[in-house]
PDB file of C-alpha atoms in Angstrom:
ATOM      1  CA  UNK A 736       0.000   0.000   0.000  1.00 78.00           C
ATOM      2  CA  UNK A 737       0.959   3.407  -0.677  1.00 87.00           C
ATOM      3  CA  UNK A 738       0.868   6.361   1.542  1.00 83.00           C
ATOM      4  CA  UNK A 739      -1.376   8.009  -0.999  1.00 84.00           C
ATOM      5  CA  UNK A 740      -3.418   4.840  -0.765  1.00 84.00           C
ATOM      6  CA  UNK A 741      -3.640   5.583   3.003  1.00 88.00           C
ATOM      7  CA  UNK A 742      -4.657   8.742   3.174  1.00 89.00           C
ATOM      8  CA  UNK A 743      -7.995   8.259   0.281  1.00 91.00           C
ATOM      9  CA  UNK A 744      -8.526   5.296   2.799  1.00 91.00           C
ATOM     10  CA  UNK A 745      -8.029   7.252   6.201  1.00 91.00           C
ATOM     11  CA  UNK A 746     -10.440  10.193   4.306  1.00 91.00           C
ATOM     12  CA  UNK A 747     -13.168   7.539   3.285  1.00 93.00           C
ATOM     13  CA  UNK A 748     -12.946   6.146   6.687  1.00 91.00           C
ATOM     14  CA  UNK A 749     -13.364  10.027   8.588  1.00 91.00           C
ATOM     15  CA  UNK A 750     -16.275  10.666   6.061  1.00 92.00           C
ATOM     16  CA  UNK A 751     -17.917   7.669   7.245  1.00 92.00           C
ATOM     17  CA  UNK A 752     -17.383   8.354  10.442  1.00 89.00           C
ATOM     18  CA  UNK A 753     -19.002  11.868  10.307  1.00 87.00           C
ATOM     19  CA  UNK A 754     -22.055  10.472   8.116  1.00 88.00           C
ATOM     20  CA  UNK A 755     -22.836   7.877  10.904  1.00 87.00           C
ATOM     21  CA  UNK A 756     -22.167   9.994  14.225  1.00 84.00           C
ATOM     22  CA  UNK A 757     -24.305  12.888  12.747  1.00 82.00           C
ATOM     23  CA  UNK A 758     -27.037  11.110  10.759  1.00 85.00           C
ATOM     24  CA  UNK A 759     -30.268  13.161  12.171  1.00 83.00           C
ATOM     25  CA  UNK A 760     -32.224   9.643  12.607  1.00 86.00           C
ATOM     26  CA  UNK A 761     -29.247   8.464  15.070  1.00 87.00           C
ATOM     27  CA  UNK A 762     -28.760  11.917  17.202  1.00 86.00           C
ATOM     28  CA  UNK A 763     -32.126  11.900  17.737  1.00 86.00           C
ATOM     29  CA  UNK A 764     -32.667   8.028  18.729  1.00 89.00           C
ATOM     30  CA  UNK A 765     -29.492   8.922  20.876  1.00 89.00           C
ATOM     31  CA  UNK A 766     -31.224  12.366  22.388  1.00 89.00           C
ATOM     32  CA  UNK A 767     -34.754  10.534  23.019  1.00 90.00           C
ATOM     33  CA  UNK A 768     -32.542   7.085  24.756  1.00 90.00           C
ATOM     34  CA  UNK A 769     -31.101   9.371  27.478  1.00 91.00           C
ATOM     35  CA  UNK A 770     -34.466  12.050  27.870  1.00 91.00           C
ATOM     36  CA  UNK A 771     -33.042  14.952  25.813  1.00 91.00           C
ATOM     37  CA  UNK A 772     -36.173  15.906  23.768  1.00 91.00           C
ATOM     38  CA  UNK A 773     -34.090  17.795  21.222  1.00 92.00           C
ATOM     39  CA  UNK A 774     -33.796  17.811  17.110  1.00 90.00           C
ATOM     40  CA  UNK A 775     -30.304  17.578  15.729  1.00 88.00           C
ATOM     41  CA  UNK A 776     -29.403  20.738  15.294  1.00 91.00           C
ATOM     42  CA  UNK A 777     -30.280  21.954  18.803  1.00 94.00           C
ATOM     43  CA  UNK A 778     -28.295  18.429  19.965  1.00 93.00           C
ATOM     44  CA  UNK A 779     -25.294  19.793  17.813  1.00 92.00           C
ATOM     45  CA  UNK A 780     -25.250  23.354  19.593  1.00 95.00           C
ATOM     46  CA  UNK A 781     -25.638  21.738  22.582  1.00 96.00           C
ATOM     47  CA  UNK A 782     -21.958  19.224  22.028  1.00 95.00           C
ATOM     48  CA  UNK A 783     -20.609  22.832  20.633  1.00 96.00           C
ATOM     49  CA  UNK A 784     -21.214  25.143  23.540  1.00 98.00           C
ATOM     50  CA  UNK A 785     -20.519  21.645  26.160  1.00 97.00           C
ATOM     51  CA  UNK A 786     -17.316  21.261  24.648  1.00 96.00           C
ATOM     52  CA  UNK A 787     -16.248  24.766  24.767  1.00 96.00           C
ATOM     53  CA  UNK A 788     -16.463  25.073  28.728  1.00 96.00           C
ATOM     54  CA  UNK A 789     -20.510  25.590  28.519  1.00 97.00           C
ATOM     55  CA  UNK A 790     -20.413  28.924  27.179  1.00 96.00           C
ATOM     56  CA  UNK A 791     -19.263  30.473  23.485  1.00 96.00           C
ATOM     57  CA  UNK A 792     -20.182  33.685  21.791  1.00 93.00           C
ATOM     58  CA  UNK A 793     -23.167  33.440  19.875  1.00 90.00           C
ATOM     59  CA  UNK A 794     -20.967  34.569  16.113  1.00 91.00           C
ATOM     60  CA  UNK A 795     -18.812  31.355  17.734  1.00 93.00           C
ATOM     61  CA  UNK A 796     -21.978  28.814  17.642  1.00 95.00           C
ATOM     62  CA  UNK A 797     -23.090  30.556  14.199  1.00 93.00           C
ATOM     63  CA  UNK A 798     -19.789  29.381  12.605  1.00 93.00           C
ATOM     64  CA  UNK A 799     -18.737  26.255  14.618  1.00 91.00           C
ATOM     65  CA  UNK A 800     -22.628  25.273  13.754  1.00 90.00           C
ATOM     66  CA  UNK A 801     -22.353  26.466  10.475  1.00 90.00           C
ATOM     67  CA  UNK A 802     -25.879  28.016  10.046  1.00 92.00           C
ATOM     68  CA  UNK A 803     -26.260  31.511   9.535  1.00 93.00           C
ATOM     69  CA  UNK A 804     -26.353  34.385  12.068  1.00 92.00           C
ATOM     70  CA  UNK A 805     -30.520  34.525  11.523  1.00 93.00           C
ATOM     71  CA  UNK A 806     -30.767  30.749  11.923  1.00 94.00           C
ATOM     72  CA  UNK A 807     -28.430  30.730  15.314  1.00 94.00           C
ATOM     73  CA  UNK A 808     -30.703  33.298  16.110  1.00 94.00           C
ATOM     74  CA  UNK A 809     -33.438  31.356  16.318  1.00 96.00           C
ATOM     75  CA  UNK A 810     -31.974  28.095  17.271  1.00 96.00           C
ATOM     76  CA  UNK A 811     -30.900  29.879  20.685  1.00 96.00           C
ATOM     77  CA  UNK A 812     -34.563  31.071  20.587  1.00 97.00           C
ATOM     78  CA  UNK A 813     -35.522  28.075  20.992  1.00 96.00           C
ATOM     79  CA  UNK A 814     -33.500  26.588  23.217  1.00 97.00           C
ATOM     80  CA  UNK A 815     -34.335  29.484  25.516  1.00 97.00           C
ATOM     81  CA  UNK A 816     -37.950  28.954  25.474  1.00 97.00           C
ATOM     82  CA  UNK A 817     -36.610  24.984  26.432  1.00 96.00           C
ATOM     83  CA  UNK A 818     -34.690  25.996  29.134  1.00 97.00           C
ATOM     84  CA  UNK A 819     -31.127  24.546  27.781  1.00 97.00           C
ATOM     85  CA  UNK A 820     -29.569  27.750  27.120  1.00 98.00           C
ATOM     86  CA  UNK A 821     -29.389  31.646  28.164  1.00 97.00           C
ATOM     87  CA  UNK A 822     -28.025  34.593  26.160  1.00 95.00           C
ATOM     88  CA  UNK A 823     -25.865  36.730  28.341  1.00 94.00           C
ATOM     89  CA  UNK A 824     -25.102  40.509  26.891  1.00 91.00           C
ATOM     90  CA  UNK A 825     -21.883  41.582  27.631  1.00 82.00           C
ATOM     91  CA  UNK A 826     -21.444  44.834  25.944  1.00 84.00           C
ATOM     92  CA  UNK A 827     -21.740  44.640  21.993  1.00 85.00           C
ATOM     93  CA  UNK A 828     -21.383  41.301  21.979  1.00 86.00           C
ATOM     94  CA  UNK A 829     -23.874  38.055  22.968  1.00 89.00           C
ATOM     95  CA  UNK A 830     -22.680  34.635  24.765  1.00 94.00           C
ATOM     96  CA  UNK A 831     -24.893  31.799  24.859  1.00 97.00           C
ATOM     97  CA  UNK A 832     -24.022  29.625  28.485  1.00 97.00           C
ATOM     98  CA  UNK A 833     -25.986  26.401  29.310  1.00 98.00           C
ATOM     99  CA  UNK A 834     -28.117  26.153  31.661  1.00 98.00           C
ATOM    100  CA  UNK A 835     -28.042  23.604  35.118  1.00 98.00           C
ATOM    101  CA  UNK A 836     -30.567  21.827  32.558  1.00 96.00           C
ATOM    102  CA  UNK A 837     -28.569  22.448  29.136  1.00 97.00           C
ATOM    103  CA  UNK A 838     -25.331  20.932  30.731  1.00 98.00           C
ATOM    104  CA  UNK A 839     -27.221  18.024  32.664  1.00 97.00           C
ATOM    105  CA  UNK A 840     -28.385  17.315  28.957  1.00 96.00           C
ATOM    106  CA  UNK A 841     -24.972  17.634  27.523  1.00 96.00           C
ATOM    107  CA  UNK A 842     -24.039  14.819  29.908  1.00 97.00           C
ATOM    108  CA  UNK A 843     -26.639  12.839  29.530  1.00 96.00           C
ATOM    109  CA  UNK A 844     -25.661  12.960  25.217  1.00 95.00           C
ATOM    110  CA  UNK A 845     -21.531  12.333  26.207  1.00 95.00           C
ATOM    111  CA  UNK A 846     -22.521   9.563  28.619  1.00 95.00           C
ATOM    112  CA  UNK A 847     -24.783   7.764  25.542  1.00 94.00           C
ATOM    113  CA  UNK A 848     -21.704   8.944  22.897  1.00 92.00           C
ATOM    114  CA  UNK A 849     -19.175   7.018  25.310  1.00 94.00           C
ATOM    115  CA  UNK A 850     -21.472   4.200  25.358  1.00 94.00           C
ATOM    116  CA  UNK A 851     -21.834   3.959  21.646  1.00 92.00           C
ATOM    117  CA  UNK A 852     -17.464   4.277  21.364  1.00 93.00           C
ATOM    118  CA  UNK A 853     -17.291   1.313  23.813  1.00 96.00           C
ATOM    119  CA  UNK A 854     -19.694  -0.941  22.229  1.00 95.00           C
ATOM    120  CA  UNK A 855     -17.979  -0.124  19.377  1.00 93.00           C
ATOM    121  CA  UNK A 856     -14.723  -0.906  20.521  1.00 96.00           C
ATOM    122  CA  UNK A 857     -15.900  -4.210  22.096  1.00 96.00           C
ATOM    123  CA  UNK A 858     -13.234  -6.857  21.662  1.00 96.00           C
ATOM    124  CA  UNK A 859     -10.220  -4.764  21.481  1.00 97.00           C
ATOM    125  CA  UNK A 860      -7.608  -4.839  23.426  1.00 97.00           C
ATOM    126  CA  UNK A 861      -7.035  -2.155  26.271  1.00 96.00           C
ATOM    127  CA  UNK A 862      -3.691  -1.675  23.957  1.00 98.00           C
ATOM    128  CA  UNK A 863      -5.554  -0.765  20.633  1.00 97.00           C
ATOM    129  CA  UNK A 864      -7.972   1.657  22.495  1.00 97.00           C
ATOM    130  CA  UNK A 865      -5.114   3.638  24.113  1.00 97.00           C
ATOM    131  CA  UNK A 866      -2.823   3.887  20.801  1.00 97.00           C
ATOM    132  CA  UNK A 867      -6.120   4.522  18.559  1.00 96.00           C
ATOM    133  CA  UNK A 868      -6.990   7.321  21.271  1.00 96.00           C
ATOM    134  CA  UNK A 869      -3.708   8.728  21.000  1.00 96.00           C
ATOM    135  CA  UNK A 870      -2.849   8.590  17.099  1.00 95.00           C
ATOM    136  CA  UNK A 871      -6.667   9.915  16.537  1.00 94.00           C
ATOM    137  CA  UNK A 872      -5.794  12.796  19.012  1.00 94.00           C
ATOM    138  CA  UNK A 873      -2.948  13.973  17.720  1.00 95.00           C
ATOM    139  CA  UNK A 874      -4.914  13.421  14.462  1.00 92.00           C
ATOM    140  CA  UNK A 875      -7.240  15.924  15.197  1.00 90.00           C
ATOM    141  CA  UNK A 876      -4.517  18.643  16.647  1.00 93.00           C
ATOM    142  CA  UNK A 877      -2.851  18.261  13.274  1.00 92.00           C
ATOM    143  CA  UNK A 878      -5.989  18.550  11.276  1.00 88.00           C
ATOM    144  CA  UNK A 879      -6.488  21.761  13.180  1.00 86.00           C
ATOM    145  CA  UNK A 880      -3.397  23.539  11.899  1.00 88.00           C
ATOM    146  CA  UNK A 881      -4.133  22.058   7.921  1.00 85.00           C
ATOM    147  CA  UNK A 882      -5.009  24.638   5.257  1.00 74.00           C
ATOM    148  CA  UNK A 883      -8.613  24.302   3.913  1.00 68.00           C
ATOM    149  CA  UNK A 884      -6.260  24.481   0.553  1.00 63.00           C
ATOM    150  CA  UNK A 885      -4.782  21.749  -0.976  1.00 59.00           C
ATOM    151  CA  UNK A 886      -0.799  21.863  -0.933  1.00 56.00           C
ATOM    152  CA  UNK A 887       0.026  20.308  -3.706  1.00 57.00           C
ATOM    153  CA  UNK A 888      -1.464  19.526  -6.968  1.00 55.00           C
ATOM    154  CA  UNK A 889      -4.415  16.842  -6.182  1.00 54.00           C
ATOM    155  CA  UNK A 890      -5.399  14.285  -8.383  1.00 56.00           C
ATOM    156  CA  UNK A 891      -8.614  14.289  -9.166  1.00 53.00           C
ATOM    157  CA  UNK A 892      -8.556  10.125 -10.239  1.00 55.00           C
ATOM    158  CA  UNK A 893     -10.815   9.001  -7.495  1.00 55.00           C
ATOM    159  CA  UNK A 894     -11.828   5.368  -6.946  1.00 57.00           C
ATOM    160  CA  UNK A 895     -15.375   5.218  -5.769  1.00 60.00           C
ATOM    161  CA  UNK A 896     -14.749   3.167  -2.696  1.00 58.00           C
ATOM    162  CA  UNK A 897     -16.766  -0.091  -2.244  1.00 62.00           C
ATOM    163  CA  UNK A 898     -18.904  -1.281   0.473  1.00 60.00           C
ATOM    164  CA  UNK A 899     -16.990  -3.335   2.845  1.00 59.00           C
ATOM    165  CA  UNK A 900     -18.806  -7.183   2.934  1.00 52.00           C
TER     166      UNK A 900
END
């Protein structure tokens, strides 16, 4: 195998991975499993503003969800009227914190996510877990500095990858 073979097979793989985990159907079996009576998209803001301490600015959420401004608008609406979220003004600008209720709700969804990893990862060894937890972290950290560019010239020969039997 070549490393160019690697990465179109690590890419296929991460797409995969991202179609699953955020299929609506799923995040909202998840949500309704653990009592979070939520649609996707308010389950998504929720994991955003959880996993940045429980509060973000609300131009934060807009892009890290990426809706629009208007839609974020309205999403935080409702979440307000729900009771998961407040808006807090802080001069010109607008953060949206959880709520006692929004971040018992954001554990409740990270309790059922770590459930879903480890049933996933049943039959590995401890081994495999820790060095797939620490290759996919430092993974991520690198994917974080990437340009949304390409580098170098990219090829645009693509197998259509088949369905694994």
């Amino acid at each position: 195998m070549t490393v160019a073979d690697g990465v179109a097979g690590i890419h296929v793989a991460l797409v995969r991975v991202v179609s699953e985990w955020t299929e609506s159907g799923l995040q909202a079996s998840v949500a309704e499993g653990v009592g979070v009576a939520l649609d996707p998209t308010g389950i998504r803001a929720v994991y955003l503003i959880g996993l940045n301490g429980g509060a973000m600015g609300f131009g934060q959420l807009a892009e890290h969800g990426s809706i629009s401004r208007p839609t974020a608008s309205k999403l935080v609406s409702r979440l307000e009227l729900q009771g998961i979220v407040d808006r807090v003004r802080s001069g010109r600008t607008v953060e949206v914190r959880l709520t006692d209720a929004g971040t018992q709700a954001y554990a409740r969804l990270v309790a059922a996510g770590h459930r879903m990893v480890d049933d996933a990862l049943a039959g590995w060894d401890p081994r495999e877990v820790e060095q797939f937890q620490s290759q996919l972290s430092r993974f991520v950290v690198a994917l974080s500095r990437t340009s949304m560019q390409p580098s170098h010239d990219v090829s645009t020969d693509v197998a259509i990858p088949q369905e694994e039997t």
